[in-house]
Amino acid sequence: MNQLKLRVVITGANGQLGYELCRHAPAWVELVALSSAELDITDEQAVSSELTRIDPTLIINSAAFTAVDKAETEVEKAYAVNRDGVAFLGHYAAGAGIPMLHVSTDYVFPGNASEPYTEDDVTGPTGVYGASKLAGERALLAVCPRSLIMRISWVFGSHGSNFVKTMLRVAEARSELGVVSDQQGCPTSAASVAIALWALADAYRQQGDLQWGVYHYSGKPACSWYDFAQEIFAQAGKVGLLSTLPAVNAITTDQYPTPAQRPAWSVLSSEKLHALYGVQPADWRTELTQVLEELRAQCTHKKPA
Ligand SMILES: NC(=O)c1ccc[n+]([C@@H]2O[C@H](COP(=O)([O-])OP(=O)(O)OC[C@H]3O[C@@H](n4cnc5c(N)ncnc54)[C@H](OP(=O)(O)O)[C@@H]3O)[C@@H](O)[C@H]2O)c1
């Protein structure tokens, strides 16, 4: 194929990942970024008419209902976005003869393993969010054979809500906090996911095809939320985002009950993506430095002259 330009629709363009996809879009992309206000993916008619009007050569879906605890009570909404909306996009893509890149989650797994999860491992979500995302994966693969699903984990960035920003906010209000130390996973910067997705889009542009199906991509090394918080505070102190660092206590999941049960083991193996497309996991500690520097720059810009 080797098309000079791909016209790429990004859905959910104002989320953490959507923002980074727009920011890192390569020069060979004609970008059509659609926020939830511009395209509600649960509106089947709007999906069909808007995409027909735009006539993209590739869809990247970063729209999702990501509120893990809220999903336990807003079950219908979680499935409407994470399963039905994904199916509507996939249905359009299949009919138009174009591929779709989609994003899913480590929370499709039960979390009782001790080795990194591969794409062949048996799923078994512990909550509604993970179950709705898994249903979306299945719905997409059923309607759109040329779809690629990238499962990612513990996403953070300078735009949107995430654990890094929560920790910084808490540290401004409190001198001591407890963070869960018995859940292991891989923090992953939204920017690194965007870059990995663009690498796949480029491979498609060059070759006219991809090895479709499910892939894992996450940052390295694996750690607990407690380790992640410690690193956030250490680095935030160094870059001058926090003047005093809070004391962090390791606590267990039982000591921090949440409406949705989280998997204890959320470590993904990115080996398949590396072997087939040469995409390397990014070191989340380096990515974190970048994000904290961006946040510091935002603070500086906000201060009156
Ligand atoms: N965040 C994580 O830690 C994490 C971990 C693993 C996997 N993932 C997956 O990674 C992907 C990107 O997540 P993210 O962190 O970027 O999430 P995010 O920041 O919550 O962004 C999701 C975006 O989707 C939009 N959206 C929600 N409902 C929509 C609808 N009906 N139609 C169109 N857009 C809609 C939201 O818009 P509004 O804000 O206007 O509703 C928001 O801009 C998702 O597939 C998510 O499941 C995330």
Tab-separated table of C-alpha atoms and ligand atoms in Angstrom:
chain	number	residue	atom	x	y	z
A	1	MET	CA	0.000	0.000	0.000
A	2	ASN	CA	2.579	2.590	1.196
A	3	GLN	CA	0.058	5.450	1.131
A	4	LEU	CA	1.598	8.876	1.581
A	5	LYS	CA	-1.093	9.954	4.022
A	6	LEU	CA	-3.605	8.121	6.170
A	7	ARG	CA	-6.796	9.907	7.186
A	8	VAL	CA	-7.140	8.771	10.790
A	9	VAL	CA	-10.165	9.299	13.018
A	10	ILE	CA	-9.391	9.400	16.745
A	11	THR	CA	-12.447	8.896	18.958
A	12	GLY	CA	-12.420	9.979	22.608
A	13	ALA	CA	-9.807	12.538	21.542
A	14	ASN	CA	-10.004	14.543	24.751
A	15	GLY	CA	-9.037	11.661	27.073
A	16	GLN	CA	-5.545	10.921	28.387
A	17	LEU	CA	-4.648	8.705	25.466
A	18	GLY	CA	-6.620	10.657	22.855
A	19	TYR	CA	-4.717	13.796	23.772
A	20	GLU	CA	-1.342	12.050	23.364
A	21	LEU	CA	-2.434	10.453	20.092
A	22	CYS	CA	-3.163	13.935	18.747
A	23	ARG	CA	0.064	15.352	20.155
A	24	HIS	CA	2.220	12.592	18.662
A	25	ALA	CA	0.457	12.250	15.317
A	26	PRO	CA	3.116	11.809	12.618
A	27	ALA	CA	3.358	14.113	9.604
A	28	TRP	CA	1.894	11.435	7.310
A	29	VAL	CA	-1.410	11.531	9.227
A	30	GLU	CA	-4.387	13.632	8.252
A	31	LEU	CA	-5.911	13.764	11.704
A	32	VAL	CA	-9.606	13.975	12.477
A	33	ALA	CA	-9.834	14.144	16.272
A	34	LEU	CA	-13.333	13.711	17.694
A	35	SER	CA	-14.129	14.391	21.346
A	36	SER	CA	-17.131	12.754	23.041
A	37	ALA	CA	-19.132	15.935	22.281
A	38	GLU	CA	-18.260	15.650	18.590
A	39	LEU	CA	-18.980	11.929	18.300
A	40	ASP	CA	-20.783	9.854	20.909
A	41	ILE	CA	-19.761	6.327	19.965
A	42	THR	CA	-22.891	4.881	21.604
A	43	ASP	CA	-25.029	6.666	19.003
A	44	GLU	CA	-25.065	4.128	16.173
A	45	GLN	CA	-26.617	6.518	13.677
A	46	ALA	CA	-24.109	9.275	14.456
A	47	VAL	CA	-21.192	6.844	14.163
A	48	SER	CA	-22.363	5.738	10.756
A	49	SER	CA	-23.158	9.186	9.337
A	50	GLU	CA	-20.125	10.993	10.793
A	51	LEU	CA	-17.653	8.340	9.658
A	52	THR	CA	-19.266	8.140	6.223
A	53	ARG	CA	-18.868	11.918	5.921
A	54	ILE	CA	-15.203	11.840	7.041
A	55	ASP	CA	-14.330	8.700	5.047
A	56	PRO	CA	-11.234	7.725	7.093
A	57	THR	CA	-8.594	5.163	6.090
A	58	LEU	CA	-8.061	4.097	9.724
A	59	ILE	CA	-9.946	4.432	13.029
A	60	ILE	CA	-8.183	4.548	16.402
A	61	ASN	CA	-10.636	4.246	19.274
A	62	SER	CA	-9.497	5.767	22.539
A	63	ALA	CA	-13.037	6.427	23.785
A	64	ALA	CA	-14.031	4.409	26.832
A	65	PHE	CA	-15.950	4.463	30.084
A	66	THR	CA	-12.917	4.247	32.392
A	67	ALA	CA	-14.405	4.944	35.846
A	68	VAL	CA	-13.652	1.521	37.353
A	69	ASP	CA	-15.631	1.985	40.588
A	70	LYS	CA	-18.559	3.860	39.008
A	71	ALA	CA	-18.934	1.024	36.483
A	72	GLU	CA	-20.091	-1.243	39.319
A	73	THR	CA	-23.318	0.772	39.563
A	74	GLU	CA	-23.440	2.328	36.063
A	75	VAL	CA	-23.358	-1.066	34.400
A	76	GLU	CA	-25.507	-0.183	31.389
A	77	LYS	CA	-23.428	2.868	30.592
A	78	ALA	CA	-20.165	0.922	30.891
A	79	TYR	CA	-21.408	-1.703	28.415
A	80	ALA	CA	-22.936	0.923	26.110
A	81	VAL	CA	-19.560	2.617	25.658
A	82	ASN	CA	-17.082	-0.223	26.138
A	83	ARG	CA	-18.954	-2.909	24.179
A	84	ASP	CA	-21.717	-1.446	22.008
A	85	GLY	CA	-19.895	1.740	20.958
A	86	VAL	CA	-16.835	-0.312	20.038
A	87	ALA	CA	-19.016	-2.664	17.987
A	88	PHE	CA	-20.612	0.272	16.124
A	89	LEU	CA	-17.162	1.595	15.163
A	90	GLY	CA	-16.033	-1.904	14.148
A	91	HIS	CA	-19.173	-2.432	12.097
A	92	TYR	CA	-18.520	0.780	10.195
A	93	ALA	CA	-14.828	-0.126	9.697
A	94	ALA	CA	-15.667	-3.587	8.344
A	95	GLY	CA	-18.301	-2.183	5.959
A	96	ALA	CA	-15.931	0.509	4.706
A	97	GLY	CA	-13.082	-1.981	4.297
A	98	ILE	CA	-10.781	-0.104	6.702
A	99	PRO	CA	-9.006	-1.376	9.825
A	100	MET	CA	-9.454	-0.293	13.417
A	101	LEU	CA	-6.977	-0.006	16.277
A	102	HIS	CA	-8.619	-0.323	19.681
A	103	VAL	CA	-7.418	-0.164	23.280
A	104	SER	CA	-8.299	-2.465	26.152
A	105	THR	CA	-7.099	-3.175	29.662
A	106	ASP	CA	-5.167	-5.437	32.037
A	107	TYR	CA	-8.413	-5.605	34.067
A	108	VAL	CA	-9.712	-8.309	31.695
A	109	PHE	CA	-7.560	-10.713	33.756
A	110	PRO	CA	-8.415	-12.195	37.165
A	111	GLY	CA	-5.065	-11.185	38.657
A	112	ASN	CA	-4.178	-14.460	40.337
A	113	ALA	CA	-1.094	-15.217	38.208
A	114	SER	CA	2.566	-14.789	39.084
A	115	GLU	CA	4.063	-14.515	35.575
A	116	PRO	CA	3.378	-11.644	33.146
A	117	TYR	CA	0.093	-12.189	31.293
A	118	THR	CA	0.422	-13.058	27.612
A	119	GLU	CA	-2.254	-12.624	24.965
A	120	ASP	CA	-3.045	-16.360	25.167
A	121	ASP	CA	-3.771	-16.370	28.891
A	122	VAL	CA	-7.308	-17.016	30.054
A	123	THR	CA	-9.270	-13.877	30.908
A	124	GLY	CA	-11.644	-13.489	33.854
A	125	PRO	CA	-12.398	-9.918	34.896
A	126	THR	CA	-13.028	-9.153	38.570
A	127	GLY	CA	-15.361	-6.203	37.955
A	128	VAL	CA	-17.858	-4.609	35.578
A	129	TYR	CA	-15.305	-2.325	33.909
A	130	GLY	CA	-13.034	-5.238	32.961
A	131	ALA	CA	-16.013	-7.354	31.902
A	132	SER	CA	-17.380	-4.572	29.695
A	133	LYS	CA	-13.951	-4.053	28.093
A	134	LEU	CA	-13.622	-7.785	27.444
A	135	ALA	CA	-17.103	-7.802	25.896
A	136	GLY	CA	-15.938	-4.922	23.671
A	137	GLU	CA	-12.862	-6.888	22.542
A	138	ARG	CA	-15.055	-9.845	21.606
A	139	ALA	CA	-17.669	-7.715	19.862
A	140	LEU	CA	-14.984	-5.966	17.821
A	141	LEU	CA	-13.199	-9.157	16.765
A	142	ALA	CA	-16.573	-10.613	15.760
A	143	VAL	CA	-17.581	-7.727	13.479
A	144	CYS	CA	-14.235	-6.440	12.214
A	145	PRO	CA	-11.603	-9.041	11.331
A	146	ARG	CA	-9.047	-6.328	10.523
A	147	SER	CA	-8.922	-4.991	14.067
A	148	LEU	CA	-6.009	-4.796	16.457
A	149	ILE	CA	-6.601	-4.537	20.188
A	150	MET	CA	-3.863	-3.231	22.465
A	151	ARG	CA	-4.335	-4.039	26.147
A	152	ILE	CA	-2.547	-1.510	28.340
A	153	SER	CA	-2.285	-0.881	32.084
A	154	TRP	CA	-1.990	1.777	34.807
A	155	VAL	CA	-2.037	4.735	32.408
A	156	PHE	CA	-0.675	8.154	33.392
A	157	GLY	CA	0.046	11.436	31.624
A	158	SER	CA	-0.040	15.183	32.095
A	159	HIS	CA	-3.551	15.473	30.618
A	160	GLY	CA	-6.615	13.987	32.335
A	161	SER	CA	-7.085	12.111	35.592
A	162	ASN	CA	-4.683	9.452	36.786
A	163	PHE	CA	-2.797	8.082	39.778
A	164	VAL	CA	0.148	10.490	39.398
A	165	LYS	CA	-2.084	13.547	39.560
A	166	THR	CA	-4.103	12.078	42.433
A	167	MET	CA	-0.924	11.460	44.441
A	168	LEU	CA	0.300	15.024	43.843
A	169	ARG	CA	-3.071	16.420	44.919
A	170	VAL	CA	-3.147	14.275	48.067
A	171	ALA	CA	0.437	15.272	48.941
A	172	GLU	CA	-0.559	18.942	48.908
A	173	ALA	CA	-3.299	18.275	51.453
A	174	ARG	CA	-1.725	15.650	53.718
A	175	SER	CA	1.632	14.864	55.300
A	176	GLU	CA	1.020	11.118	55.481
A	177	LEU	CA	-0.896	8.599	53.382
A	178	GLY	CA	-1.353	4.861	52.890
A	179	VAL	CA	-0.901	3.272	49.457
A	180	VAL	CA	-1.708	-0.305	48.477
A	181	SER	CA	1.384	-2.487	48.199
A	182	ASP	CA	-0.141	-5.883	47.372
A	183	GLN	CA	-1.264	-5.105	43.803
A	184	GLN	CA	1.439	-5.418	41.164
A	185	GLY	CA	1.277	-3.877	37.694
A	186	CYS	CA	3.076	-1.843	35.059
A	187	PRO	CA	2.639	1.921	34.990
A	188	THR	CA	2.397	3.051	31.376
A	189	SER	CA	2.579	6.576	30.034
A	190	ALA	CA	-0.210	7.609	27.674
A	191	ALA	CA	2.487	9.116	25.434
A	192	SER	CA	4.275	5.769	25.079
A	193	VAL	CA	0.987	4.064	24.177
A	194	ALA	CA	0.291	6.731	21.556
A	195	ILE	CA	3.746	6.246	20.057
A	196	ALA	CA	3.262	2.452	19.995
A	197	LEU	CA	-0.109	2.851	18.243
A	198	TRP	CA	1.390	5.186	15.651
A	199	ALA	CA	4.174	2.653	15.031
A	200	LEU	CA	1.477	0.088	14.230
A	201	ALA	CA	-0.387	2.553	12.024
A	202	ASP	CA	2.889	3.192	10.185
A	203	ALA	CA	3.470	-0.543	9.712
A	204	TYR	CA	-0.034	-0.740	8.233
A	205	ARG	CA	0.688	2.235	5.979
A	206	GLN	CA	3.896	0.635	4.732
A	207	GLN	CA	2.676	-2.944	4.363
A	208	GLY	CA	-1.062	-2.536	3.734
A	209	ASP	CA	-1.717	-5.154	6.398
A	210	LEU	CA	-1.004	-6.101	10.017
A	211	GLN	CA	-1.178	-9.280	12.046
A	212	TRP	CA	-4.575	-8.482	13.524
A	213	GLY	CA	-5.731	-9.592	16.983
A	214	VAL	CA	-4.822	-8.908	20.592
A	215	TYR	CA	-1.537	-7.426	21.861
A	216	HIS	CA	-0.235	-6.279	25.209
A	217	TYR	CA	1.748	-3.125	25.778
A	218	SER	CA	2.857	-1.669	29.105
A	219	GLY	CA	5.728	0.162	30.712
A	220	LYS	CA	8.510	-1.538	32.650
A	221	PRO	CA	9.494	-2.573	35.285
A	222	ALA	CA	6.524	-3.988	37.209
A	223	CYS	CA	5.893	-2.510	40.654
A	224	SER	CA	3.178	-1.993	43.274
A	225	TRP	CA	1.045	1.146	43.657
A	226	TYR	CA	3.116	1.825	46.767
A	227	ASP	CA	6.392	1.680	44.784
A	228	PHE	CA	4.828	3.871	42.103
A	229	ALA	CA	3.759	6.459	44.715
A	230	GLN	CA	7.239	6.481	46.286
A	231	GLU	CA	8.816	7.184	42.897
A	232	ILE	CA	6.244	9.899	42.115
A	233	PHE	CA	7.040	11.733	45.352
A	234	ALA	CA	10.807	11.318	45.002
A	235	GLN	CA	10.760	12.710	41.475
A	236	ALA	CA	8.193	15.425	42.262
A	237	GLY	CA	10.511	16.651	45.017
A	238	LYS	CA	13.462	16.720	42.621
A	239	VAL	CA	11.684	18.666	39.871
A	240	GLY	CA	10.273	21.120	42.432
A	241	LEU	CA	6.592	20.178	42.173
A	242	LEU	CA	6.397	19.404	45.917
A	243	SER	CA	8.265	21.315	48.586
A	244	THR	CA	7.547	18.788	51.363
A	245	LEU	CA	7.217	15.084	50.711
A	246	PRO	CA	4.546	13.065	52.536
A	247	ALA	CA	5.279	9.907	54.508
A	248	VAL	CA	3.966	6.919	52.548
A	249	ASN	CA	2.772	3.813	54.399
A	250	ALA	CA	2.357	0.469	52.665
A	251	ILE	CA	-1.164	-0.865	53.196
A	252	THR	CA	-3.052	-3.938	51.971
A	253	THR	CA	-6.009	-4.044	49.592
A	254	ASP	CA	-8.200	-5.029	52.554
A	255	GLN	CA	-7.287	-1.770	54.268
A	256	TYR	CA	-8.437	0.239	51.233
A	257	PRO	CA	-11.828	-1.160	50.196
A	258	THR	CA	-13.213	0.058	46.853
A	259	PRO	CA	-16.531	-0.736	45.114
A	260	ALA	CA	-14.689	-2.638	42.341
A	261	GLN	CA	-12.252	-5.402	43.186
A	262	ARG	CA	-8.842	-4.839	41.540
A	263	PRO	CA	-6.628	-7.685	40.298
A	264	ALA	CA	-3.652	-8.355	42.591
A	265	TRP	CA	-1.451	-9.173	39.596
A	266	SER	CA	-1.802	-6.933	36.543
A	267	VAL	CA	1.569	-7.436	34.894
A	268	LEU	CA	1.366	-7.679	31.087
A	269	SER	CA	4.006	-9.186	28.815
A	270	SER	CA	4.737	-6.917	25.822
A	271	GLU	CA	6.840	-9.615	24.162
A	272	LYS	CA	4.520	-10.327	21.208
A	273	LEU	CA	4.395	-6.672	20.166
A	274	HIS	CA	8.162	-6.420	20.446
A	275	ALA	CA	8.768	-9.638	18.505
A	276	LEU	CA	6.397	-8.761	15.636
A	277	TYR	CA	6.754	-4.989	15.391
A	278	GLY	CA	9.915	-4.096	17.329
A	279	VAL	CA	7.971	-1.908	19.795
A	280	GLN	CA	9.882	-1.785	23.090
A	281	PRO	CA	8.237	-1.140	26.472
A	282	ALA	CA	9.213	2.287	27.818
A	283	ASP	CA	10.743	2.655	31.290
A	284	TRP	CA	7.888	4.315	33.206
A	285	ARG	CA	10.334	6.081	35.555
A	286	THR	CA	11.785	8.059	32.641
A	287	GLU	CA	8.281	8.701	31.271
A	288	LEU	CA	7.260	9.901	34.731
A	289	THR	CA	10.066	12.483	34.742
A	290	GLN	CA	8.749	13.825	31.445
A	291	VAL	CA	5.171	14.033	32.749
A	292	LEU	CA	6.213	15.754	35.984
A	293	GLU	CA	8.224	18.289	34.022
A	294	GLU	CA	5.186	18.999	31.865
A	295	LEU	CA	3.053	19.451	34.978
A	296	ARG	CA	5.635	21.796	36.474
A	297	ALA	CA	5.667	23.822	33.243
A	298	GLN	CA	1.856	24.049	33.395
A	299	CYS	CA	2.086	25.381	37.007
A	300	THR	CA	4.674	27.957	35.960
A	301	HIS	CA	2.481	29.132	33.103
A	302	LYS	CA	-0.527	29.487	35.404
A	303	LYS	CA	1.306	31.748	37.893
A	304	PRO	CA	0.630	35.476	37.400
A	305	ALA	CA	3.621	37.454	36.112
B	1	LIG	N1	-6.657	4.948	32.484
B	1	LIG	C1	-6.097	3.776	32.721
B	1	LIG	O1	-5.398	3.565	33.736
B	1	LIG	C2	-6.270	2.642	31.736
B	1	LIG	C3	-5.717	1.387	32.060
B	1	LIG	C4	-5.860	0.350	31.142
B	1	LIG	C5	-6.543	0.565	29.951
B	1	LIG	N2	-7.088	1.787	29.680
B	1	LIG	C6	-7.795	1.951	28.408
B	1	LIG	O2	-7.089	2.921	27.655
B	1	LIG	C7	-7.997	3.634	26.812
B	1	LIG	C8	-7.809	5.125	26.998
B	1	LIG	O3	-8.103	5.441	28.346
B	1	LIG	P1	-7.805	6.871	28.953
B	1	LIG	O4	-6.982	6.671	30.159
B	1	LIG	O5	-7.375	7.812	27.891
B	1	LIG	O6	-9.289	7.238	29.427
B	1	LIG	P2	-9.952	8.660	29.700
B	1	LIG	O7	-8.891	9.665	30.015
B	1	LIG	O8	-11.049	8.405	30.662
B	1	LIG	O9	-10.547	9.044	28.281
B	1	LIG	C9	-11.639	8.383	27.735
B	1	LIG	C10	-12.294	9.332	26.780
B	1	LIG	O10	-13.416	8.665	26.209
B	1	LIG	C11	-14.447	9.596	26.126
B	1	LIG	N3	-15.769	8.957	26.076
B	1	LIG	C12	-16.479	8.411	27.082
B	1	LIG	N4	-17.675	7.981	26.613
B	1	LIG	C13	-17.701	8.272	25.288
B	1	LIG	C14	-18.651	8.102	24.266
B	1	LIG	N5	-19.842	7.531	24.513
B	1	LIG	N6	-18.352	8.526	23.013
B	1	LIG	C15	-17.169	9.109	22.757
B	1	LIG	N7	-16.222	9.316	23.690
B	1	LIG	C16	-16.498	8.902	24.935
B	1	LIG	C17	-14.317	10.468	27.352
B	1	LIG	O11	-14.980	11.690	27.143
B	1	LIG	P3	-15.749	12.426	28.365
B	1	LIG	O12	-14.665	12.724	29.368
B	1	LIG	O13	-16.345	13.602	27.725
B	1	LIG	O14	-16.740	11.421	28.874
B	1	LIG	C18	-12.811	10.615	27.440
B	1	LIG	O15	-12.376	11.749	26.716
B	1	LIG	C19	-9.384	3.121	27.176
B	1	LIG	O16	-9.750	2.122	26.257
B	1	LIG	C20	-9.201	2.506	28.543
B	1	LIG	O17	-10.134	1.480	28.792
B	1	LIG	C21	-6.956	2.840	30.542
